[in-house]
Amino acid sequence: MNNIVFGQYYPTGSVVHRMDPRIKLLAVILYIVTVFFIKDYTMYGAILVFVLGVSCVAKIPLKVLLRTVRTIIFLVLITSIINLFFTRGGKLLVKWGVIKIYSEGIHHAVKLTLRLILLMLFPSLLTLTTTPMELTDAMESLMKPLKVIKVPVHAIALIMSIALRMIPILMEETNKIMLAQKARGADFDSGGVLKKAKAMIPVLVPLFVGAFRRADELALAMDARCYSSVAKRTKYKVMHLSVRDLVGGLICLAVFTVVFLNKYLWAFDSMILALFK
Amino acid sequence: MPIKFDHVTYEYPMEEKPVVAVKDVSFEIADGSFVCVCGENGSGKSTLAKLMNGLLQPTSGTVTVDDKSTATEVEKELFAIRQKVGMVFQNPDNQMIASIIEDEIAFGPENLGVPREEIGERITYALDAVGMSEHRHHTPYKLSGGQKQRVAIAAVLAMRPEVLVLDESTAMLDPKGRAEVLKVAHELHAQGITIVLITHFMEEATQADRVIVMSSGEVVMDGTPEEVFRDREGIERYDLELPIVDDVAAALSQQGVPIEDKIYSVSTLAEAICRSK
Ligand SMILES: Nc1ncnc2c1ncn2[C@@H]1O[C@H](COP(=O)(O)OP(=O)(O)OP(=O)(O)O)[C@@H](O)[C@H]1O
Ligand SMILES: [Mg+2]
């Protein structure tokens, strides 16, 4: 499949891929809220099992899924190290000069790491199984109620989709300009941060000028094809909620509710704990 | 229904002194004709094109399409004109809105409020007309220049125009891409669509019914390709480059091959050579 150039879309044609993008988007939002409320390891485990289960159904290889975590590994390391060293409380485990590590610190660090990784995984599943175009459509559809308070929903969606379309084009252009500047002796690789930033100026200026010219021409082309942000348009692609989408959505909802409310579902909690003993 | 220019002048408003881009131009473009507009850089060709569908409105004089003046503020009337006079621009990357070809083609009809089912039919028709049907669900990003321009033409065709204006739409293409686009233009002409082809390449003019030459905002030559090319003085004055067939014919006749030396199209040249044996 050569039709996706941008983003990390990983086409496998699975049920998850074919699911209504609006349901997927809502699920991700719910998921993020849920993850922020989790306090104990069991529930982290439960959510992890859920995410891995979904990725199995989506036929996304584990390697591909974990690759998305790589981008935040630095952030994870820094925050967990800070938590490890600066959290006080619990038993003092290590004392080495000024460095003191408490048991609470270890718990904090581990939980934070788990939380960040979980926060990365499920939204990544969304972008792995949904094209950027579907996502914009989903956002437009979900924001529709805002039309009542005069939010230009369609214009916003159009801006997003044009931005998506322009990204590969502008990246290519950046490469071209950099090559052209290199051919004239520009040096992008040596020197400190400041010098490198300075070297980028001759790249950014033509890039911006080019982008504005493009925007101008695009506006003209849109005018020529009768675009109006106020007139009533029809929409060629409409999204249909199928029974399958609803079932998928309900499963997610059920999982999140259980995890979210596990504190109050004491019986359930102790049952799980009993299982692990 | 022709497009009619009646003493049309267009000035770009500038701070110091307005730039006169089109100067007192009058002509008519007949239904079903294939008109080629040539002229050096800055001679006002693009301005002329934009005057044809109301993207620009004349400073003085009138442009009428189907006897309706383009000088109107009413969006509906302007859209009716732009639907009839479709326009394709030079840079294919700067006139595409969507990331999937199908959505790109749907954009125009959506703006016109065409019902959903009909948009589907129009997409099929338009992609078929330019020979791009198998790319319907792909992204335009990976296509060749010629293919992208064909998609841009299809996007206009889906609005069912009566006139197709191509403003140097072949200028950025390699010879193969140029040939593709020209072939499509001629096929559409055969189907009854009026074509206005703005070009730098005189070869393209040889196949037109009529050639209009512009210089400094004025129409300086106007006639069939034969009439225009025969005017050697004019050709030289307006710095037009004669198509290579003409040079070949002249060289052959100098070498004593008994053919007329003023031949402007490959097919007439071929016929003449065959006859000369
Ligand atoms: N937006 C503008 N503002 C001011 N002047 C303009 C603008 N666009 C064009 N002009 C001027 O109007 C004149 C005609 O320009 P136009 O673009 O119509 O020429 P053209 O024949 O299409 O040239 P090219 O072959 O370069 O496309 C030129 O002198 C140009 O500098
Ligand atoms: Mg031009």
XYZ file of C-alpha atoms and ligand atoms in Angstrom:
586
model
C 0.000 0.000 0.000
C 1.670 3.152 -1.128
C -1.038 5.627 -0.335
C 0.091 6.874 3.022
C 3.167 8.973 3.157
C 2.985 10.774 6.387
C 2.386 9.754 9.949
C 2.889 6.282 11.234
C -0.148 4.606 9.743
C 0.462 0.877 9.659
C -2.050 -0.705 7.306
C -3.122 -4.258 8.117
C -6.809 -3.951 7.295
C -7.836 -5.243 10.720
C -11.128 -4.672 12.527
C -9.504 -1.907 14.517
C -8.378 -0.183 11.334
C -11.876 -0.299 9.947
C -13.474 0.988 13.113
C -15.186 4.370 13.044
C -12.425 6.914 13.783
C -14.762 8.883 16.020
C -15.154 5.947 18.372
C -11.385 5.446 18.384
C -10.785 9.080 19.159
C -13.297 9.096 21.995
C -11.793 5.902 23.377
C -8.357 7.483 23.441
C -9.630 10.545 25.285
C -11.354 8.349 27.875
C -8.248 6.215 28.143
C -6.016 9.178 28.911
C -8.340 10.361 31.668
C -8.468 6.851 33.098
C -4.698 6.406 33.129
C -4.324 9.594 35.135
C -6.574 8.167 37.821
C -4.831 4.825 38.246
C -2.946 4.407 41.492
C -2.021 0.760 41.880
C 0.046 -1.769 39.972
C -2.785 -4.215 39.330
C -4.659 -1.665 37.322
C -1.549 -0.647 35.413
C -1.190 -4.317 34.568
C -4.835 -4.585 33.557
C -4.558 -1.584 31.245
C -1.357 -2.910 29.739
C -3.023 -6.239 29.015
C -5.911 -4.345 27.421
C -3.594 -2.288 25.200
C -1.622 -5.332 24.113
C -4.883 -7.137 23.437
C -6.092 -4.336 21.183
C -2.770 -4.253 19.342
C -3.092 -8.012 18.796
C -6.541 -7.575 17.294
C -5.169 -4.708 15.187
C -2.386 -7.036 13.974
C 0.232 -4.442 14.882
C 3.537 -6.195 15.637
C 4.816 -5.569 19.162
C 8.049 -4.191 17.715
C 6.205 -1.491 15.792
C 4.159 -0.558 18.836
C 7.172 -0.329 21.107
C 9.013 1.774 18.553
C 6.594 4.596 19.365
C 7.759 4.518 22.987
C 11.314 5.143 21.875
C 10.525 8.778 21.163
C 9.727 9.474 24.811
C 12.397 7.292 26.386
C 14.502 10.325 27.240
C 11.615 12.061 28.962
C 10.800 8.867 30.853
C 14.388 8.467 32.048
C 14.772 12.050 33.226
C 11.476 12.209 35.093
C 11.923 8.856 36.754
C 15.471 9.689 37.850
C 14.288 12.968 39.336
C 11.507 11.123 41.153
C 13.879 8.455 42.327
C 16.272 10.880 43.975
C 13.988 13.583 45.223
C 11.020 11.737 46.646
C 11.149 11.406 50.408
C 9.093 8.904 52.350
C 8.913 5.273 53.178
C 11.997 3.324 54.129
C 15.444 4.710 53.452
C 17.029 2.127 51.194
C 20.297 3.620 49.959
C 22.436 6.297 51.469
C 25.494 7.282 49.544
C 26.867 10.757 50.224
C 24.141 13.265 49.490
C 22.167 10.709 47.526
C 19.321 9.124 49.410
C 16.876 6.717 47.869
C 13.626 5.954 49.646
C 11.182 3.167 48.922
C 8.541 5.748 48.005
C 10.938 7.132 45.434
C 11.226 3.770 43.731
C 7.439 3.368 43.674
C 7.023 6.844 42.241
C 9.618 6.305 39.564
C 8.183 2.968 38.481
C 4.616 4.245 38.446
C 5.570 7.325 36.493
C 7.422 5.258 33.940
C 4.442 2.954 33.586
C 2.080 5.873 33.289
C 4.104 7.658 30.611
C 4.533 4.496 28.603
C 0.843 3.677 28.863
C -0.019 7.231 27.875
C 2.098 6.792 24.773
C 0.944 3.317 23.775
C -2.796 3.647 23.256
C -2.773 6.958 21.377
C -0.022 5.424 19.216
C -2.373 2.585 18.438
C -4.808 5.230 17.245
C -2.329 6.795 14.832
C -1.063 3.382 13.724
C -4.551 2.270 12.763
C -6.094 5.536 11.539
C -4.992 7.755 8.668
C -4.516 11.454 9.424
C -7.358 12.165 7.025
C -9.746 9.933 8.944
C -8.662 11.669 12.124
C -9.443 15.115 10.748
C -12.814 13.873 9.565
C -13.474 12.424 13.000
C -12.539 15.675 14.711
C -14.771 17.633 12.376
C -17.647 15.323 13.052
C -17.159 15.365 16.832
C -16.862 19.148 16.899
C -20.060 19.600 14.922
C -22.122 20.644 17.977
C -19.792 23.639 18.312
C -21.279 25.009 15.087
C -24.167 26.223 17.210
C -21.867 28.685 18.958
C -20.493 29.789 15.557
C -17.200 27.898 15.654
C -16.094 27.483 12.002
C -15.776 23.720 12.358
C -15.394 22.948 8.695
C -12.769 25.629 8.175
C -10.763 24.258 11.103
C -10.924 20.735 9.683
C -9.898 22.046 6.271
C -6.929 23.861 7.768
C -5.832 20.660 9.474
C -6.120 18.593 6.337
C -4.246 21.157 4.241
C -1.520 21.250 6.876
C -1.297 17.467 6.699
C -1.014 17.603 2.935
C 1.646 20.280 3.015
C 3.926 18.580 5.541
C 5.600 16.142 3.124
C 5.851 18.854 0.473
C 7.507 21.297 2.856
C 9.843 18.608 4.180
C 10.954 17.870 0.667
C 11.438 21.559 0.035
C 13.532 21.933 3.202
C 15.795 19.150 1.977
C 16.152 20.777 -1.411
C 17.022 24.161 0.080
C 19.533 22.602 2.468
C 21.213 20.816 -0.406
C 21.277 24.015 -2.427
C 22.853 25.897 0.499
C 25.335 23.094 1.058
C 26.314 23.311 -2.598
C 27.183 26.928 -1.905
C 29.322 25.954 1.032
C 26.896 26.211 3.926
C 27.828 24.059 6.896
C 24.980 22.628 8.957
C 26.860 20.009 10.917
C 29.668 21.670 12.817
C 29.730 24.189 15.613
C 27.633 24.618 18.734
C 23.911 24.933 19.052
C 24.020 28.650 18.342
C 26.096 28.255 15.222
C 23.862 25.471 13.977
C 20.763 27.572 14.602
C 22.343 30.429 12.703
C 23.144 28.153 9.794
C 19.447 27.336 9.552
C 18.434 30.944 8.829
C 19.293 30.763 5.114
C 17.129 27.654 4.980
C 14.156 28.988 6.892
C 13.860 32.276 5.029
C 13.334 30.771 1.572
C 11.184 28.057 3.127
C 8.827 30.639 4.602
C 8.767 32.749 1.472
C 7.931 29.611 -0.493
C 5.234 28.613 1.965
C 3.530 31.981 1.667
C 3.630 31.822 -2.100
C 2.105 28.364 -1.954
C -0.610 29.569 0.393
C -1.417 32.358 -2.037
C -1.697 30.023 -4.999
C -3.688 27.494 -3.016
C -6.169 30.176 -2.007
C -6.564 31.114 -5.650
C -7.074 27.495 -6.676
C -9.715 27.120 -3.949
C -11.478 30.260 -5.123
C -11.420 28.960 -8.680
C -13.189 25.854 -7.431
C -15.909 27.817 -5.679
C -14.846 27.307 -2.078
C -16.736 29.385 0.408
C -16.543 29.014 4.133
C -20.119 30.186 4.556
C -22.018 28.550 1.714
C -23.737 25.241 2.253
C -21.554 22.398 1.061
C -22.308 18.756 0.671
C -19.984 16.093 1.976
C -18.926 13.160 -0.135
C -17.581 11.007 2.644
C -19.927 10.389 5.496
C -19.121 8.212 8.458
C -21.534 5.509 9.495
C -21.597 4.013 12.937
C -21.938 0.278 12.539
C -22.916 -2.224 15.206
C -19.306 -3.383 15.241
C -18.133 0.155 16.108
C -20.626 0.365 18.929
C -19.560 -2.992 20.347
C -15.907 -1.943 20.184
C -16.718 1.330 21.878
C -18.693 -0.422 24.602
C -15.858 -2.841 25.324
C -13.454 0.070 25.793
C -15.968 1.871 27.928
C -16.436 -1.197 30.122
C -12.689 -1.683 30.617
C -12.120 1.955 31.471
C -15.052 2.061 33.862
C -13.785 -0.967 35.744
C -10.279 0.458 35.993
C -11.551 3.889 36.847
C -13.879 2.716 39.559
C -11.742 -0.110 40.889
C -11.179 1.752 44.151
C -14.878 1.532 44.829
C -15.282 -1.957 43.557
C -13.603 -3.362 46.593
C -14.796 -6.903 46.071
C -13.439 -7.006 42.537
C -10.149 -5.548 43.645
C -9.566 -8.062 46.403
C -10.546 -10.843 44.049
C -7.830 -9.821 41.629
C -5.335 -9.485 44.454
C -6.250 -12.939 45.668
C -5.529 -14.269 42.220
C -2.045 -12.822 42.307
C -1.167 -14.207 45.711
C -22.128 30.976 -24.789
C -18.659 32.249 -25.648
C -16.383 34.108 -23.322
C -16.367 37.676 -24.521
C -13.844 40.382 -23.660
C -15.033 43.895 -24.506
C -12.344 46.582 -24.212
C -11.026 45.017 -21.058
C -8.287 46.716 -19.055
C -6.889 45.392 -15.821
C -4.586 47.290 -13.476
C -2.992 45.770 -10.382
C -3.397 48.420 -7.716
C 0.093 49.351 -6.491
C 1.231 51.958 -4.032
C 3.014 54.314 -6.401
C 1.605 53.538 -9.806
C -0.830 50.813 -10.821
C 0.615 48.093 -13.061
C -1.396 47.769 -16.249
C -1.373 44.043 -16.923
C -4.088 43.875 -19.581
C -4.693 46.789 -21.884
C -7.905 47.361 -23.861
C -8.347 43.786 -24.994
C -11.340 42.651 -27.019
C -11.982 39.155 -28.348
C -14.391 36.270 -28.173
C -13.717 32.637 -27.500
C -16.100 30.508 -29.502
C -17.876 27.471 -28.183
C -15.882 24.288 -28.673
C -12.709 25.966 -29.852
C -9.131 25.206 -28.839
C -7.374 28.495 -28.200
C -3.727 28.880 -27.394
C -2.437 32.018 -25.654
C 1.280 32.764 -26.005
C 3.519 35.648 -25.088
C 6.673 36.421 -23.195
C 6.962 36.543 -19.378
C 4.872 39.277 -17.827
C 2.852 39.871 -20.983
C -0.386 39.469 -19.040
C -1.414 35.902 -19.879
C -2.196 34.830 -16.328
C -4.070 38.049 -15.699
C -6.115 37.379 -18.827
C -6.880 33.881 -17.577
C -8.001 35.118 -14.156
C -10.273 37.642 -15.838
C -12.069 34.793 -17.610
C -13.612 33.296 -14.475
C -13.968 36.351 -12.295
C -10.942 35.671 -10.086
C -10.083 39.199 -11.201
C -12.636 41.723 -12.315
C -11.777 44.216 -15.040
C -10.767 47.748 -14.080
C -12.652 48.895 -17.149
C -14.538 47.138 -19.919
C -16.540 43.958 -19.430
C -15.914 40.244 -19.486
C -18.993 38.150 -20.089
C -19.471 34.417 -19.839
C -22.731 33.216 -21.349
C -23.748 36.868 -21.549
C -23.325 37.286 -17.788
C -20.782 39.835 -16.643
C -18.056 38.615 -14.274
C -18.239 41.949 -12.466
C -20.580 40.851 -9.731
C -20.333 40.725 -5.982
C -22.987 38.057 -5.639
C -21.246 34.830 -4.665
C -23.830 32.661 -6.374
C -23.357 34.363 -9.732
C -19.579 34.233 -9.434
C -19.724 30.532 -8.586
C -21.944 29.904 -11.605
C -19.244 31.485 -13.767
C -16.406 29.574 -12.090
C -18.293 26.342 -12.479
C -18.536 26.991 -16.228
C -14.953 28.202 -16.645
C -12.668 25.766 -14.820
C -9.041 26.629 -14.269
C -5.882 24.592 -13.797
C -2.723 26.317 -12.633
C 0.983 25.841 -13.120
C 2.196 24.137 -9.963
C 0.288 20.934 -9.256
C 1.430 20.845 -5.616
C -0.024 24.267 -4.921
C -3.534 23.576 -6.098
C -4.384 20.391 -4.256
C -6.322 20.478 -1.042
C -6.800 16.867 -0.008
C -4.456 13.984 0.742
C -6.469 11.399 -1.149
C -7.188 11.837 -4.840
C -10.843 10.943 -4.493
C -11.318 13.666 -1.862
C -9.470 16.126 -4.059
C -11.873 15.525 -6.944
C -14.849 15.749 -4.579
C -13.842 19.204 -3.319
C -15.312 21.211 -6.228
C -18.651 19.371 -6.406
C -18.924 19.546 -2.590
C -18.547 23.305 -2.791
C -21.282 23.433 -5.406
C -23.599 21.441 -3.158
C -23.866 18.487 -5.514
C -25.677 15.558 -3.834
C -23.473 12.770 -2.456
C -24.408 9.988 -4.871
C -23.790 12.242 -7.831
C -20.373 13.258 -6.528
C -19.393 9.588 -6.629
C -20.457 9.370 -10.275
C -18.613 12.559 -11.114
C -15.413 11.271 -9.522
C -15.636 8.118 -11.608
C -16.258 10.126 -14.768
C -13.521 12.696 -14.125
C -10.807 10.196 -13.214
C -11.763 8.080 -16.180
C -11.536 11.082 -18.511
C -7.915 11.723 -17.494
C -6.974 8.064 -17.216
C -6.268 8.081 -13.484
C -9.009 5.756 -12.258
C -6.673 3.249 -10.656
C -5.265 5.958 -8.370
C -8.619 6.917 -6.906
C -7.768 5.947 -3.338
C -4.099 6.952 -3.408
C -2.323 10.082 -2.301
C -1.292 12.603 -4.981
C 2.075 12.983 -3.282
C 3.800 10.081 -4.999
C 2.520 10.755 -8.508
C 4.609 12.153 -11.345
C 4.125 15.799 -12.345
C 2.069 14.818 -15.384
C -0.173 12.577 -13.296
C -0.662 15.285 -10.666
C -1.707 17.754 -13.351
C -4.139 15.199 -14.744
C -5.646 14.889 -11.267
C -5.891 18.685 -11.117
C -7.731 18.613 -14.457
C -10.034 15.878 -13.175
C -10.771 17.976 -10.094
C -12.024 20.729 -12.403
C -13.852 18.318 -14.723
C -15.885 17.046 -11.795
C -17.500 20.482 -11.713
C -18.673 19.851 -15.296
C -17.197 22.995 -16.842
C -17.830 24.197 -20.376
C -14.427 25.836 -20.671
C -11.119 24.598 -19.322
C -8.376 27.187 -18.890
C -4.882 25.739 -18.444
C -2.501 28.441 -17.238
C 0.942 27.123 -18.124
C -0.124 23.806 -16.712
C 2.605 22.059 -18.679
C 5.411 24.473 -17.793
C 6.815 22.490 -14.870
C 6.536 19.084 -16.503
C 9.041 16.902 -18.313
C 8.314 16.145 -21.992
C 6.468 12.962 -21.100
C 4.245 14.699 -18.547
C 3.613 17.512 -20.982
C 2.535 15.067 -23.663
C 0.156 13.367 -21.181
C -1.515 16.617 -20.233
C -1.804 17.776 -23.856
C -3.324 14.465 -24.862
C -5.956 14.861 -22.147
C -6.632 18.444 -23.278
C -7.206 17.296 -26.850
C -9.416 14.429 -25.768
C -11.556 16.790 -23.725
C -11.721 19.154 -26.661
C -12.983 16.283 -28.812
C -15.723 15.760 -26.217
C -16.866 19.325 -26.777
C -15.118 21.193 -23.969
C -13.656 24.543 -24.971
C -9.934 24.682 -24.182
C -7.855 27.785 -23.469
C -4.236 26.716 -23.275
C -1.728 29.241 -22.016
C 1.767 28.160 -22.880
C 5.372 28.995 -23.544
C 5.833 26.076 -25.877
C 5.022 26.926 -29.443
C 4.731 23.257 -30.374
C 1.610 23.178 -28.280
C 0.191 26.065 -30.298
C 0.510 24.206 -33.581
C -2.375 21.929 -32.661
C -4.755 24.735 -31.660
C -7.597 26.176 -33.739
C -6.472 29.626 -32.869
C -3.406 31.337 -31.448
C -3.532 34.588 -29.510
C -0.205 36.311 -28.884
C 0.092 38.807 -26.058
C 2.715 41.416 -25.443
C 2.757 44.096 -22.734
C -0.867 43.431 -21.914
C -2.128 43.722 -25.461
C -3.265 41.148 -27.976
C -0.763 41.631 -30.777
C -1.453 38.636 -32.992
C -4.588 36.555 -33.356
C -5.339 33.897 -35.932
C -4.916 30.273 -36.907
C -1.474 28.791 -36.146
C -0.603 29.008 -39.857
C -1.527 32.680 -40.033
C 0.411 33.553 -36.893
C 3.541 31.597 -37.783
C 3.601 32.948 -41.319
C 4.069 36.437 -39.901
C 7.821 36.190 -39.549
C 8.193 39.813 -38.579
C 5.724 39.459 -35.732
C 7.304 36.217 -34.589
C 10.629 37.945 -34.313
C 9.296 41.107 -32.702
C 7.473 39.215 -29.941
C 10.345 36.851 -29.411
C 8.357 33.715 -30.101
C 10.208 30.542 -30.802
C 8.867 28.702 -33.782
C 8.233 25.023 -33.324
C 11.009 22.749 -34.450
C 8.923 21.220 -37.273
C 9.056 24.534 -39.003
C 12.857 24.581 -38.881
C 12.969 21.029 -40.167
C 10.670 21.914 -43.058
C 12.740 24.982 -43.924
C 15.980 22.984 -43.793
C 14.536 20.222 -45.959
C 13.350 22.645 -48.608
C 16.746 24.308 -48.605
C 18.297 20.918 -49.232
C 16.145 20.665 -52.323
C 13.416 18.419 -50.963
C 10.324 19.635 -52.801
C 8.050 20.628 -49.885
C 6.615 23.957 -48.836
C 8.855 25.507 -46.201
C 6.125 26.785 -43.944
C 4.762 23.803 -42.121
C 3.758 23.995 -38.500
C 2.602 20.618 -37.379
C 4.219 17.232 -37.286
C 1.379 15.597 -39.168
C 1.429 18.109 -42.066
C 5.199 17.727 -42.235
C 4.895 13.945 -42.380
C 2.272 14.202 -45.116
C 4.385 16.654 -47.095
C 7.434 14.390 -46.874
C 5.406 11.406 -48.036
C 3.974 13.398 -50.904
C 7.385 14.675 -51.965
C 8.662 11.218 -52.886
N -0.379 40.295 -7.974
C 0.240 41.221 -8.729
N 0.484 42.456 -8.245
C 1.085 43.367 -9.000
N 1.496 43.169 -10.247
C 1.294 41.970 -10.807
C 0.666 40.923 -10.063
N 0.598 39.833 -10.849
C 1.161 40.184 -12.022
N 1.577 41.453 -11.999
C 2.209 42.169 -13.109
O 1.307 42.177 -14.184
C 1.980 41.916 -15.394
C 1.376 40.723 -16.085
O 1.556 39.574 -15.270
P 1.003 38.152 -15.651
O 1.267 37.278 -14.485
O -0.382 38.249 -16.121
O 1.956 37.736 -16.850
P 2.191 36.339 -17.538
O 2.112 36.576 -18.988
O 1.279 35.325 -16.972
O 3.672 36.020 -17.150
P 4.364 34.601 -16.903
O 4.742 34.078 -18.235
O 5.557 34.945 -16.085
O 3.396 33.744 -16.182
C 3.444 41.737 -15.045
O 4.090 42.944 -15.316
C 3.444 41.457 -13.579
O 4.592 41.994 -12.982
Mg 1.578 33.460 -15.880
